[in-house]
Structures are given as structure tokens and as C-alpha cells.
Tab-separated table of C-alpha atoms and ligand atoms in Angstrom:
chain	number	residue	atom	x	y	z
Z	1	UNK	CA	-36.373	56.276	36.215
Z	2	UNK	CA	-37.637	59.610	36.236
Z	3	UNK	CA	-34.715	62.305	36.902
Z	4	UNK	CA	-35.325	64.214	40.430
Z	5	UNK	CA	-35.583	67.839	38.947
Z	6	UNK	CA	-36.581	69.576	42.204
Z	7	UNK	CA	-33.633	71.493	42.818
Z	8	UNK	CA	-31.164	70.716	45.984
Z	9	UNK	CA	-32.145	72.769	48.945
Z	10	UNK	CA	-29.674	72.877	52.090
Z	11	UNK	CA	-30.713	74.623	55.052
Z	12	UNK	CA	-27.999	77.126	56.354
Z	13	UNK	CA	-29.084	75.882	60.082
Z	14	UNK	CA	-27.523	72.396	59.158
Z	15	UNK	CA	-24.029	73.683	58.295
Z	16	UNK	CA	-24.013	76.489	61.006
Z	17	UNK	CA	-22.093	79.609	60.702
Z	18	UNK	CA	-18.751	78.856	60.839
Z	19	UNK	CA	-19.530	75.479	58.489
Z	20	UNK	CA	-20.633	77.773	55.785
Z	21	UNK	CA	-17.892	80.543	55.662
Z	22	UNK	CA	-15.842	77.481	55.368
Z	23	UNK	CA	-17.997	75.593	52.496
Z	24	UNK	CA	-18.234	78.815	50.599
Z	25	UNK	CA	-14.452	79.766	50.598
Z	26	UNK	CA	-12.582	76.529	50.772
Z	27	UNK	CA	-12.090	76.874	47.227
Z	28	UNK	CA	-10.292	80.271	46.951
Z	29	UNK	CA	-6.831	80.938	47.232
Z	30	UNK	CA	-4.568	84.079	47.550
Z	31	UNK	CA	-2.802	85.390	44.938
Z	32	UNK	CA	-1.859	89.083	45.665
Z	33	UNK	CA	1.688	89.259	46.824
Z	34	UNK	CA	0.145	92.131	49.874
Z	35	UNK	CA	-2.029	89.432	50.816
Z	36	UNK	CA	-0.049	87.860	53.921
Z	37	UNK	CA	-2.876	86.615	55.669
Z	38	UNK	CA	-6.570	86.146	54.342
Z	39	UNK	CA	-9.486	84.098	55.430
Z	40	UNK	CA	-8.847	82.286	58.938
Z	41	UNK	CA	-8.163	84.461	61.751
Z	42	UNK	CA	-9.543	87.567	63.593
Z	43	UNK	CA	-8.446	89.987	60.760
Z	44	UNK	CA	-6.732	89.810	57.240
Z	45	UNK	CA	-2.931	91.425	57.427
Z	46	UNK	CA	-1.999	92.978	54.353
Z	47	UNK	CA	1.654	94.903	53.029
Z	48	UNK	CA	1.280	97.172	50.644
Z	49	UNK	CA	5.173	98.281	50.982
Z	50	UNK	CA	5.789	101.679	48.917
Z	51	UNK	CA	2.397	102.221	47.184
Z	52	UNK	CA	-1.063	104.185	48.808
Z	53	UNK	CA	-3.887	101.719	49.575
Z	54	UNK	CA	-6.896	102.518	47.936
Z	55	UNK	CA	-10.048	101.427	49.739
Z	56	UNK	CA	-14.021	101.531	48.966
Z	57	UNK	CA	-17.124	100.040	50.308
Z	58	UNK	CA	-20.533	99.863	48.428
Z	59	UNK	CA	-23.901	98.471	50.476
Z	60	UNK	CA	-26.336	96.569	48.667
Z	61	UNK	CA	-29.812	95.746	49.641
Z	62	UNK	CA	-32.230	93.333	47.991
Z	63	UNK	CA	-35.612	95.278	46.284
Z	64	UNK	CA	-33.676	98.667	46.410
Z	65	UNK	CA	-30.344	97.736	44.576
Z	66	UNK	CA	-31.062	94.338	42.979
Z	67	UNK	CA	-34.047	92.292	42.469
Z	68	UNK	CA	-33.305	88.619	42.249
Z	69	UNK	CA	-36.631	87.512	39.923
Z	70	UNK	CA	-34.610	88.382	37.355
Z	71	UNK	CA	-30.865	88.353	38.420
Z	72	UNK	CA	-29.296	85.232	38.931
Z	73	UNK	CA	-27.129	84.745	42.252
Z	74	UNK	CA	-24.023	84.139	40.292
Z	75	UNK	CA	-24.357	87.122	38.274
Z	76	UNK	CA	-25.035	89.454	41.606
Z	77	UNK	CA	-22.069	87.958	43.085
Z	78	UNK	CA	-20.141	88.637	39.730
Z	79	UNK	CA	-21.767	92.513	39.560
Z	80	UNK	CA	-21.489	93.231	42.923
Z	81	UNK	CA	-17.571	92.695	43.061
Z	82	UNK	CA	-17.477	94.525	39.765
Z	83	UNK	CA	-18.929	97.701	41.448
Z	84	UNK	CA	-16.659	97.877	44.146
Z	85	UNK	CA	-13.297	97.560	41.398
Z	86	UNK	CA	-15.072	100.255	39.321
Z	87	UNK	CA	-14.345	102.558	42.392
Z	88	UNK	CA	-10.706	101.484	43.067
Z	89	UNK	CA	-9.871	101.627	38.745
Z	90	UNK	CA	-11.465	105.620	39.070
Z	91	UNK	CA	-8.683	105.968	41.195
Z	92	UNK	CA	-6.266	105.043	38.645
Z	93	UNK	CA	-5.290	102.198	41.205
Z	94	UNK	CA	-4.672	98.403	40.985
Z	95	UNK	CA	-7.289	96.380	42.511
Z	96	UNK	CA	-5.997	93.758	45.063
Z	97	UNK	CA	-8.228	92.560	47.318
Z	98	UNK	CA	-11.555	92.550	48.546
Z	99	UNK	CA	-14.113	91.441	51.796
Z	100	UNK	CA	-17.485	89.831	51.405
Z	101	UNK	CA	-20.327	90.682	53.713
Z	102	UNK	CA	-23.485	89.161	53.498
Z	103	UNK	CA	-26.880	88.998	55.431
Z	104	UNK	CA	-29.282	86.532	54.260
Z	105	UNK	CA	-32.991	85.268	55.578
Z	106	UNK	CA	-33.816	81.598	56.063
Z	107	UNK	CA	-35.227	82.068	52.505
Z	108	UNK	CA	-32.179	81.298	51.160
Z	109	UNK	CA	-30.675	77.636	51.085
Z	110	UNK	CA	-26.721	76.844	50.800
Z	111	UNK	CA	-27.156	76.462	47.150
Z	112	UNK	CA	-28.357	79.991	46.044
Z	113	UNK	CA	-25.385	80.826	48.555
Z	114	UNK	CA	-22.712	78.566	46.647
Z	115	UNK	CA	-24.600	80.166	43.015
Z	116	UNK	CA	-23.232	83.679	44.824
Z	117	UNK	CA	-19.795	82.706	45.625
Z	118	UNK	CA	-19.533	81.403	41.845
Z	119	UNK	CA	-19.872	84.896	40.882
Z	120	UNK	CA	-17.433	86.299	43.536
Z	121	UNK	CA	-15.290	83.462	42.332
Z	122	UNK	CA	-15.383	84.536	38.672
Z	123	UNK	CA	-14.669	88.137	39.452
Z	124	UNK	CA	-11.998	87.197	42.349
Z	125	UNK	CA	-9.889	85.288	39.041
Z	126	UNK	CA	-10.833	87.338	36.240
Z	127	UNK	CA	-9.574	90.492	38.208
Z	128	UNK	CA	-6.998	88.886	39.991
Z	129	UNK	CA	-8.153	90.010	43.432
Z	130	UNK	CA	-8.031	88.160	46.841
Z	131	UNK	CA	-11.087	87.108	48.872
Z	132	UNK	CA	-9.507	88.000	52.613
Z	133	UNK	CA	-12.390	88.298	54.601
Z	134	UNK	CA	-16.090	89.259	55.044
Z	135	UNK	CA	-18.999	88.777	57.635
Z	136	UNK	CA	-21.530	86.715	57.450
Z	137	UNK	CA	-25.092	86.747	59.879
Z	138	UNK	CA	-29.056	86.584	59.287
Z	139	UNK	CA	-31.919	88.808	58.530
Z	140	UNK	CA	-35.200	89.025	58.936
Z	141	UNK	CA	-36.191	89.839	55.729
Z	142	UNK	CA	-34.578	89.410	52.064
Z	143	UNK	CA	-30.404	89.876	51.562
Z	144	UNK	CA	-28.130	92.105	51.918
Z	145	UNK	CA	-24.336	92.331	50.592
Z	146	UNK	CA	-21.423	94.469	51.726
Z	147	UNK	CA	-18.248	94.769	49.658
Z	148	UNK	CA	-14.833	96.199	50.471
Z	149	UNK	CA	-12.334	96.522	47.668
Z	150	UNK	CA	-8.908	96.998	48.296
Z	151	UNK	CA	-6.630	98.221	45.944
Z	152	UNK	CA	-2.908	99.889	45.581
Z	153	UNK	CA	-1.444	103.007	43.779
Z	154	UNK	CA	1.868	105.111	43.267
Z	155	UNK	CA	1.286	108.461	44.646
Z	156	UNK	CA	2.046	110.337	41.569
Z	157	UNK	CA	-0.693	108.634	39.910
Z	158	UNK	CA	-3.666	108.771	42.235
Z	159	UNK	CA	-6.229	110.517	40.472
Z	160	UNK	CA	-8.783	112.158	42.156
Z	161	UNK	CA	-11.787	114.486	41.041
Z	162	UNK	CA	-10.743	117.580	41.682
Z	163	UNK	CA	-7.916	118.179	39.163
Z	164	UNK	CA	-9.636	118.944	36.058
Z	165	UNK	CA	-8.518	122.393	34.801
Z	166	UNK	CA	-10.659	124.341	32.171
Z	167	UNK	CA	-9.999	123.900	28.238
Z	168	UNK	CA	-9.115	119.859	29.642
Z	169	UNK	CA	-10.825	117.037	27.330
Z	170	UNK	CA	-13.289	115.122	28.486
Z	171	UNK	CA	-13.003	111.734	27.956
Z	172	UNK	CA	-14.950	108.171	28.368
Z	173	UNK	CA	-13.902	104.445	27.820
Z	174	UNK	CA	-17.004	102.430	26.261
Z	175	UNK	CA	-20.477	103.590	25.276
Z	176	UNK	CA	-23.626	104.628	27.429
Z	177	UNK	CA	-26.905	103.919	28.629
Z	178	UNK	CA	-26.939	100.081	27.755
Z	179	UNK	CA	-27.003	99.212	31.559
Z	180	UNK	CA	-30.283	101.028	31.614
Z	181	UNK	CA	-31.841	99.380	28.647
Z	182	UNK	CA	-30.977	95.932	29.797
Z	183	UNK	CA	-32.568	96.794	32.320
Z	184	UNK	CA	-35.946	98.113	30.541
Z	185	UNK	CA	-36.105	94.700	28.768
Z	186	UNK	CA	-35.708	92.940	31.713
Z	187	UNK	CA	-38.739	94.656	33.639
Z	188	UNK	CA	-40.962	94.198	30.529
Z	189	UNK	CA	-40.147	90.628	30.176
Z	190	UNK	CA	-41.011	90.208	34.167
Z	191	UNK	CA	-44.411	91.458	33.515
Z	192	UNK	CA	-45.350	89.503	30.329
Z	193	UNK	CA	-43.951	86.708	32.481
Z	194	UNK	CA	-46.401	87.584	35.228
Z	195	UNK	CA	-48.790	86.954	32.714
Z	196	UNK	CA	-47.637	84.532	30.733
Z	197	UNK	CA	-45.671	82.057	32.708
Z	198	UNK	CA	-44.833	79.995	29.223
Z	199	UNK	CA	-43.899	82.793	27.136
Z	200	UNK	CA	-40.599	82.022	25.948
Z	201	UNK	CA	-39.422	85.462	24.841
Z	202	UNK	CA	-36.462	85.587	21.982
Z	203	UNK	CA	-34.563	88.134	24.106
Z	204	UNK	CA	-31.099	87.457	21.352
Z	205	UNK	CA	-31.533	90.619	19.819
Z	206	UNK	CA	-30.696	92.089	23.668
Z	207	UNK	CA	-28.384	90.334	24.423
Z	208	UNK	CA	-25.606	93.045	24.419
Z	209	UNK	CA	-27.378	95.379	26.728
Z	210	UNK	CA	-29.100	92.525	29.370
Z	211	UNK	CA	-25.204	91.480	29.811
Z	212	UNK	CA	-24.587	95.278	30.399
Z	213	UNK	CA	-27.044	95.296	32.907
Z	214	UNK	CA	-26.594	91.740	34.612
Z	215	UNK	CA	-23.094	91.144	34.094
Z	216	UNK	CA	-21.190	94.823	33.712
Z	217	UNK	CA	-17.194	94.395	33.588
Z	218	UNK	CA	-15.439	97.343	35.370
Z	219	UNK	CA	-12.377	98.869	33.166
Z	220	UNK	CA	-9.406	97.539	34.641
Z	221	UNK	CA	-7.876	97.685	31.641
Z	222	UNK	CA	-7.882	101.702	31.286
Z	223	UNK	CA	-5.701	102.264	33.889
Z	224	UNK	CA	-2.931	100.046	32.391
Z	225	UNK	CA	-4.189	101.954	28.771
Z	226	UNK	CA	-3.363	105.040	30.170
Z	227	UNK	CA	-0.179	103.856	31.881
Z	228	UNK	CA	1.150	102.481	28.828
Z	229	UNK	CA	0.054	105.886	26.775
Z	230	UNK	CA	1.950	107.674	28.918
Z	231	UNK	CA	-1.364	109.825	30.217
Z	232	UNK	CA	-2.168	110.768	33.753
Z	233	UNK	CA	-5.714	112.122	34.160
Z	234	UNK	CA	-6.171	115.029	36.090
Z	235	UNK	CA	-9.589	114.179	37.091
Z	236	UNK	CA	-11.573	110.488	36.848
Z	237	UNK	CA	-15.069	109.297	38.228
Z	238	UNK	CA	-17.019	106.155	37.738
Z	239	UNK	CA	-20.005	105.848	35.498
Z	240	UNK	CA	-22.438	104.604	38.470
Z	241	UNK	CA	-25.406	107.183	38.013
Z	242	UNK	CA	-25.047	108.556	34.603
Z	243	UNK	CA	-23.002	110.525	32.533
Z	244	UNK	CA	-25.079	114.202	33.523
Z	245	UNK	CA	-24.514	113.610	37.481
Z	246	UNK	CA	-20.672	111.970	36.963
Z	247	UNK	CA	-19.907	115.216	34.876
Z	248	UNK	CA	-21.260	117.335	37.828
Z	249	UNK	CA	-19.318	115.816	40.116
Z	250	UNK	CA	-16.437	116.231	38.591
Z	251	UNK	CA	-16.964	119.988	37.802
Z	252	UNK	CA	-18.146	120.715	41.295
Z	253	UNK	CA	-14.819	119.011	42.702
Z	254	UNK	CA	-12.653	120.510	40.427
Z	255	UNK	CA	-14.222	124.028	40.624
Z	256	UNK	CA	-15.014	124.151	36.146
Z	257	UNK	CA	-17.282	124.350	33.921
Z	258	UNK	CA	-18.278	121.737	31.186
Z	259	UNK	CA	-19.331	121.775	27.368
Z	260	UNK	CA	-20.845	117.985	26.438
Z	261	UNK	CA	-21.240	117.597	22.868
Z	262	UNK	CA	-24.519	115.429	22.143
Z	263	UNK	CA	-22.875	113.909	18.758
Z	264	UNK	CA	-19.942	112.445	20.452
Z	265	UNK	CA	-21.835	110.445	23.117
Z	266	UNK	CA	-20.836	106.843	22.418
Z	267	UNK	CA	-23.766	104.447	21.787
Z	268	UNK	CA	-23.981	101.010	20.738
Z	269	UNK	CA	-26.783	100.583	17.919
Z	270	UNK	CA	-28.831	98.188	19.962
Z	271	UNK	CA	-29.041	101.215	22.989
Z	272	UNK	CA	-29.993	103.156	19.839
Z	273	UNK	CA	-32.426	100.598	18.441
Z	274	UNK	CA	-34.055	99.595	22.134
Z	275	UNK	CA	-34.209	103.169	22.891
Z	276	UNK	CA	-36.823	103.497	19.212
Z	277	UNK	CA	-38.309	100.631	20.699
Z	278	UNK	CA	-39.198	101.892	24.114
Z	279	UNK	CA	-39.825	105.354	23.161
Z	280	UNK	CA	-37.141	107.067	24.793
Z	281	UNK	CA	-34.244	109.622	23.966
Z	282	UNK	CA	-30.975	107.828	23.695
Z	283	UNK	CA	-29.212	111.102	25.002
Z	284	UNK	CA	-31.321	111.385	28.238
Z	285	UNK	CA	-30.794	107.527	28.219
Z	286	UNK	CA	-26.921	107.861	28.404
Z	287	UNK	CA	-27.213	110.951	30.780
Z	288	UNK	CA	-29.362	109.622	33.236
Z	289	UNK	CA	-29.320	105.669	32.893
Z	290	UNK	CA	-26.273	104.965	35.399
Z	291	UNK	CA	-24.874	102.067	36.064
Z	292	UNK	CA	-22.401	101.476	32.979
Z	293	UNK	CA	-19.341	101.215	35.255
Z	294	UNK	CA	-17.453	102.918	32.787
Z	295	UNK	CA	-14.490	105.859	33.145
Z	296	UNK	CA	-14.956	109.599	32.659
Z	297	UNK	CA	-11.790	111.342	32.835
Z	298	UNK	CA	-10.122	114.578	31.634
Z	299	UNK	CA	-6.812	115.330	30.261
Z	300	UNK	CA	-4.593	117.739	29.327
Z	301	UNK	CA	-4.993	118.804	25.539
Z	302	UNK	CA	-1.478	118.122	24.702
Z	303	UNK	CA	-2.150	114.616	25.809
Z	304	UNK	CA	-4.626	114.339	22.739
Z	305	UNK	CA	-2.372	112.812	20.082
Z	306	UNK	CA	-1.578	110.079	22.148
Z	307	UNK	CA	-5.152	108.891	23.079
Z	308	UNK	CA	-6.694	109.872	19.366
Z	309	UNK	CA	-8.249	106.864	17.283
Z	310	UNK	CA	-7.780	104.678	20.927
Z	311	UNK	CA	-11.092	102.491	20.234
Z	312	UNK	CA	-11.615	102.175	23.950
Z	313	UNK	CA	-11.884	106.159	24.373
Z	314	UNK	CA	-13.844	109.084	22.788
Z	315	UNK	CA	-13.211	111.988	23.643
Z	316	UNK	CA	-17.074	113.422	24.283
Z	317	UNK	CA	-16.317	117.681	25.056
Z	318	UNK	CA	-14.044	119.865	26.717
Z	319	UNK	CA	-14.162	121.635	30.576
Z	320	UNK	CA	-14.403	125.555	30.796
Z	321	UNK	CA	-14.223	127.648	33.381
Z	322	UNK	CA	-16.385	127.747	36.269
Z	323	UNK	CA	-18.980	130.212	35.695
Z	324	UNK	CA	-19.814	129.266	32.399
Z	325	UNK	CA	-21.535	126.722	34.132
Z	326	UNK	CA	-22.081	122.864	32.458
Z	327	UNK	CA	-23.511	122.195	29.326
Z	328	UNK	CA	-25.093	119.653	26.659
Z	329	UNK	CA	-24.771	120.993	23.019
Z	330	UNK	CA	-26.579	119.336	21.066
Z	331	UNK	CA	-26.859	118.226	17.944
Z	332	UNK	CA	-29.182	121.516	16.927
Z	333	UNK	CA	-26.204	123.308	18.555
Z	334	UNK	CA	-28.264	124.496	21.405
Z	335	UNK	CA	-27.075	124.738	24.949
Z	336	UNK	CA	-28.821	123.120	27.857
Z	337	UNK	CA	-27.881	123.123	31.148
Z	338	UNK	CA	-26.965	119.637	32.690
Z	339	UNK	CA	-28.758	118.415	35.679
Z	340	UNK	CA	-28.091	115.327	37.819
Z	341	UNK	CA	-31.420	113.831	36.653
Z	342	UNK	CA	-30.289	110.033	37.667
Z	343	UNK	CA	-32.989	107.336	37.570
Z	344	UNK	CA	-36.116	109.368	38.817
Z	345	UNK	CA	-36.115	111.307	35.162
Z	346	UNK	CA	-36.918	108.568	33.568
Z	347	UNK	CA	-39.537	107.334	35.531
Z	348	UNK	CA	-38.088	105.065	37.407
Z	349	UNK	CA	-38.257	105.319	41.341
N	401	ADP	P1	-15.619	86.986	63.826
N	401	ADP	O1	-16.553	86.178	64.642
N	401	ADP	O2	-14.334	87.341	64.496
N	401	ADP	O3	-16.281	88.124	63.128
N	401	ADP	P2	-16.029	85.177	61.689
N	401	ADP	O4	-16.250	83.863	62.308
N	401	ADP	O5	-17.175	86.013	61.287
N	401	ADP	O6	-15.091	86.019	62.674
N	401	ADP	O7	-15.069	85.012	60.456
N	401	ADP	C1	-14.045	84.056	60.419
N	401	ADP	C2	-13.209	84.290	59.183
N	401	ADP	O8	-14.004	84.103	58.030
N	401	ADP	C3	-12.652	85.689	59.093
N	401	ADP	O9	-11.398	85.609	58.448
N	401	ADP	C4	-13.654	86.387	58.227
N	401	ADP	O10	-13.076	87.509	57.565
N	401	ADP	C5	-14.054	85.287	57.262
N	401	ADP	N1	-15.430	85.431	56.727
N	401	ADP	C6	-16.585	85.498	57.423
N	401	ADP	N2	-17.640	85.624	56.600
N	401	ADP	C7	-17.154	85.649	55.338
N	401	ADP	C8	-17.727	85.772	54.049
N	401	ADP	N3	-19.050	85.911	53.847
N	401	ADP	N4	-16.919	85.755	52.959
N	401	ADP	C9	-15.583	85.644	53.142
N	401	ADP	N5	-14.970	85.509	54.314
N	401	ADP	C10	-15.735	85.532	55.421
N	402	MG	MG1	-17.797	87.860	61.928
């Protein structure tokens, strides 16, 4: 007999609301020790005892933040957790819980929910971090996904923006811009596809920057790095827009001035070698790409043997003061200003 490959397709009108939120989070349990109540009632109740509770909330909306012909379910549940813990880690926090909020048309069937909770599932285990609540109601038109992320830190090591002093280094975990060219592959392969319905493309050689862009990891582990280094930051952001725009933010914040050095931008070769490919600068690439969900952060220069030949960091330039204003030298050893170019710069809108 022939095998019945027409995928199953559930209606969420046969399991009704309060049917689904059950179905999709039977399977999780609670881990956190803060967690004292989850899922199940009117509100989670949490006890964070001695520590500050970090919170942050990101909004996500279908054709303006994500667009599903070429992101699988799972992996937008998996990337849209990882967003929200990016945010909590540029804290220098602990992530411990998050909510899951979700608004979906009739287009969707249980099963391209239950492919989404995979990915919340993946991220809830791999980060250790409790599912305790969320929302969940219709739209008219596509989906949209709210997550909270919950998270807990000892006062003297809260790290905010503002606390980067001049002569400070400037430092990143990772490398840049591969996000963005994951993402140029991706688009390129939807149009030949458009085309082309059987092209198979050989997308291997990619394969390290597509997983940037469809399933980033947020750095966890530098907090603990830093903990067990013995470094506080003065100042940390997340990578979400781009190196050029992060660095602003921090300088604004933290009332200095900036000198980037183009040369000590990490870059992995296939950013360099899809970057040849496309046509585009790999330095405006890493500036303005975004979404790498990796740490900027500045320390104190004494602090510099202990982080030097780290392979997770590089230390990429040094703050000033404030009105020598931000700046990319580059490898010609001229100065540019920065500007918060973000997406639009390179011609994306
Ligand atoms: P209410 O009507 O009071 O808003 P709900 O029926 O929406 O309560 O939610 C019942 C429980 O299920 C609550 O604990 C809520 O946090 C949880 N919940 C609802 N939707 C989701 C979701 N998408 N993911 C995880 N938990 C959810
Ligand atoms: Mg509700």
C-alpha cells in the first residue's frame, strides 16, 4: 500500500483553547528551584530569595520579524526563546524562566503548533529554563509570538550599559555578521525556488551561517566565563542590530567615546567567503547585519591578562572619552565615524 504522505492537519477548533495549552505543555516540567508554581492556575508564583530578578519581553510578528517559507516552526520556537535569554545573559544574569504568548490564524493546524513547542522545548532544556506561563488567542491574519524571560542576578554583578569608563576594552564573544549572511542565502534560494520548484540547491557550504541565522544560540556560557575569570564588565549589550548601533548604545549610556579597530572584527571565513560571493563588505556586514545574539562588553584594562588568548573573546578596540566621539579605524588607518546603519544600509527594508 501506498504510504499516506499528506501531512496530519488538526484543526485548533477541535481541541479548543484550553485543550491545546494543555496538548502543547503536558510534556514540560519545572526545574528552576524559584519556580513554585508554573502552568495551571491564574498566575505563575515565583521566589527568587536574595538575588534581583531580571525580566525582558521581545514581540514578534510574522512578515516583519520572521518569515516562515523558509523558517521552520521548530526552529522559530527554538530562536525566539533564544532572543529573549540573549537579553537576560547582557545582564550578566542567570536565565530561569520564561512565558509563551502566541496568536495564531486558522491557517495554522495543531501540528505546525506542536513543530513550535519542539523548539521552545529544546531551548526550555538546553538552557535550563522553566515554561510557567503564556497566552494563547486568534488572529485574523498570520502569527504572532510574545516572550517573557525571566532571569536572576546578585546585585554586585548586574551589569548595565552605562558603566563603561574611557581607556576600557572593548570586548565581544564569537564572530559577526553570519546571522546576516544566512540570511542572504536564504532569500536567494527562496527566489530560485520561486522559479524552480525542483532545484535542489547544495546549500553545505552554508551551513555555518544558515544555522546562525535559523538557529542562533545566545551566550549563556559568558556569564559563567566571566564569573569564573574573575571579571565584572562595566558595561554589556546584546548583539541584536549590529555591532555599529550596539557600540552606540553603549557609548551614549555610558557618556564615552569609542575607537573600533577594523582588523580585530572577528569573522568566520565562510562570512568572509559569502560576503565575496554576494558582493558585499564584510565590515559593513558585521556592523550593520544584527542579529548574532552575541556579547559586547567592556572592561577594565587591568582585567586584560585574565581574558587574553580566551578563544570565546577578542578584544575588538578601546572606549575614549566622550567628545572624541566613536570611531572605525580601519585597516588603511583611517577614521570614520560610526553610525547606527542597522538593516536599511544594506538594502534591506
Ligand atoms: P486566563 O484565561 O486566566 O488568561 P489561560 O486559560 O489563558 O488563563 O491560561 C491557563 C494557564 O495556561 C495559565 O497558567 C497560562 O499561563 C498557561 N498558558 C496559556 N497559554 C499558554 C501558552 N501558549 N504557553 C504556555 N502556557 C500557557
Ligand atoms: Mg489567558
Amino acid at each position: 500500500m501506498l504510504e499516506d504522505k499528506t501531512p496530519k492537519r488538526t484543526t485548533l477548533e477541535e481541541l479548543g483553547e484550553f485543550g491545546l495549552i494543555e496538548h502543547l505543555t503536558k510534556n514540560f516540567t519545572n526545574k528552576q528551584i524559584s519556580t513554585i508554581k508554573g502552568i495551571g492556575d491564574d498566575a505563575a508564583i515565583l521566589d527568587f530569595q536574595e538575588t534581583k530578578t531580571v525580566v525582558s519581553t521581545d514581540l514578534l510578528i510574522e512578515g516583519v520579524h520572521f518569515d516562515l517559507s523558509y523558517m521552520p516552526l521548530k526552529h522559530l520556537g527554538y530562536k525566539a526563546v533564544m532572543v529573549n535569554l540573549s537579553d537576560i545573559y547582557a545582564m550578566n544574569a542567570k536565565a530561569t524562566q520564561i512565558t509563551v504568548s502566541l496568536a495564531v490564524s486558522n491557517r495554522f493546524p495543531l501540528e505546525a503548533l506542536e513543530e513550535f513547542y519542539q523548539g521552545i522545548a529544546l531551548a526550555a532544556e538546553t538552557y535550563k529554563v522553566d515554561l510557567i506561563g503564556g497566552d494563547t488567542t486568534s488572529s485574523t491574519k498570520g502569527m504572532l509570538i510574545s516572550i517573557t524571560a525571566l532571569g536572576t542576578v546578585l546585585e554586585e554583578n548586574i551589569t548595565y550599559r552605562n558603566g563603561a569608563k574611557p581607556n576600557d576594552l572593548l570586548v565581544i564573544s564569537g564572530d559577526l555578521g553570519g546571522a546576516y549572511m544566512g540570511l542572504q542565502v536564504l532569500e536567494r534560494e527562496k527566489e530560485v525556488f520561486k522559479v524552480d520548484p525542483n532545484n535542489q540547491p547544495d546549500l553545505s557550504p552554508y551551513s555555518y551561517i544558515i544555522e546562525r541565522q535559523l538557529k542562533p544560540e545566545a551566550r549563556k556560557d559568558i556569564p559563567t566565563l566571566l564569573e569564573s575569570l574573575d571579571v565584572k564588565p562595566s558595561a554589556m549589550i546584546d548583539i541584536s542590530d549590529g555591532l555599529s548601533s550596539e557600540i552606540l548604545h553603549l557609548c551614549k549610556e555610558s557618556k564615552v567615546g569609542c575607537n573600533l579597530f577594523e582588523d580585530k572584527i572577528p569573522l568566520d571565513p565562510t562570512v568572509i567567503s559569502s560576503c565575496e560571493e554576494f558582493n558585499l563588505d564584510s565590515t559593513l556586514v558585521a556592523l550593520s547585519g544584527g542579529e548574532d545574539y552575541e556579547l559586547l562588553f567592556t572592561i577594565d584594562q587591568s582585567a586584560f591578562p585574565k581574558i587574553k588568548g580566551n578563544p570565546n573573546l577578542t578584544v575588538i578596540g578601546h572606549m575614549a572619552s566622550e567628545n572624541e566621539g566613536a570611531h572605525l579605524i580601519t585597516r588603511g588607518n583611517t577614521k570614520i565615524p560610526l553610525v547606527a546603519q542597522g538593516w536599511n544600509a544594506l538594502g534591506k527594508t
